[in-house]
Coordinates of C-alpha atoms in Angstrom, one line a residue:
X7 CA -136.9 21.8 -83.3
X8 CA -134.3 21.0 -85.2
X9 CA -135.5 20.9 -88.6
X10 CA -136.1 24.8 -87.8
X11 CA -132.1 25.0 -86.6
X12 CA -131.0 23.4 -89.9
X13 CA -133.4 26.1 -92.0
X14 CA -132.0 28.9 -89.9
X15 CA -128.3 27.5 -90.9
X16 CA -128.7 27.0 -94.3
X17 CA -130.7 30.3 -94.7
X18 CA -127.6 31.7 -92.7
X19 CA -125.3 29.4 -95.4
X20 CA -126.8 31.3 -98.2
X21 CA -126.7 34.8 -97.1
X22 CA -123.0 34.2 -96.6
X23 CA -122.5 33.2 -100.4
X24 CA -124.2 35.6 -101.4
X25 CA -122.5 38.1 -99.7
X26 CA -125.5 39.4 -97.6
X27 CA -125.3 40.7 -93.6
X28 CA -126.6 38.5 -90.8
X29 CA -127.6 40.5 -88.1
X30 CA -128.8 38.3 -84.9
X31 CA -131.0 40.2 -82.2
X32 CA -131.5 38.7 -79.1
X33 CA -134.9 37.9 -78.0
X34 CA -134.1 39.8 -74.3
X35 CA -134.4 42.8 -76.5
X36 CA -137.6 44.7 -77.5
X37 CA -136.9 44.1 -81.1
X38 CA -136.2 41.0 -80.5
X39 CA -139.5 40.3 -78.8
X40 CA -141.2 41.6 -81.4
X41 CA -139.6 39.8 -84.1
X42 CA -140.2 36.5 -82.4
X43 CA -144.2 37.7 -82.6
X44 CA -143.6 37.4 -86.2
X45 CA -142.1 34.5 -86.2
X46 CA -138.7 35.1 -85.6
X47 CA -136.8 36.0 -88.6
X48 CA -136.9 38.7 -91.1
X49 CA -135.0 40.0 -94.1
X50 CA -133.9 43.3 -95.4
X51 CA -134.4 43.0 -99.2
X52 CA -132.9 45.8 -101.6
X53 CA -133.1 45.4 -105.4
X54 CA -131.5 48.7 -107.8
X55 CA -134.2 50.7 -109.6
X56 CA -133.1 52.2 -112.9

């Protein structure tokens, strides 16, 4: 359990150097239920096309 809690922090660590958003969801919500179904964390990824 832990070893997940320290990969969720320094995932977390990263975003934050890297300027990104952290948006948590609580798992009371639908989304958040849903999300936990697949596995709990997900990631908006958005790359410029030219």
């Amino acid at each position: 359990e832990q070893d997940k809690y320290d990969r969720i922090d320094n995932i977390m660590k990263i975003t934050d150097q890297t300027k990104g958003n952290i948006t948590i969801i609580s798992s009371e919500h639908e989304g958040g239920k849903k999300l936990d179904g697949l596995g709990g964390i997900a990631a908006l990824l958005r790359f410029r096309i030219s």
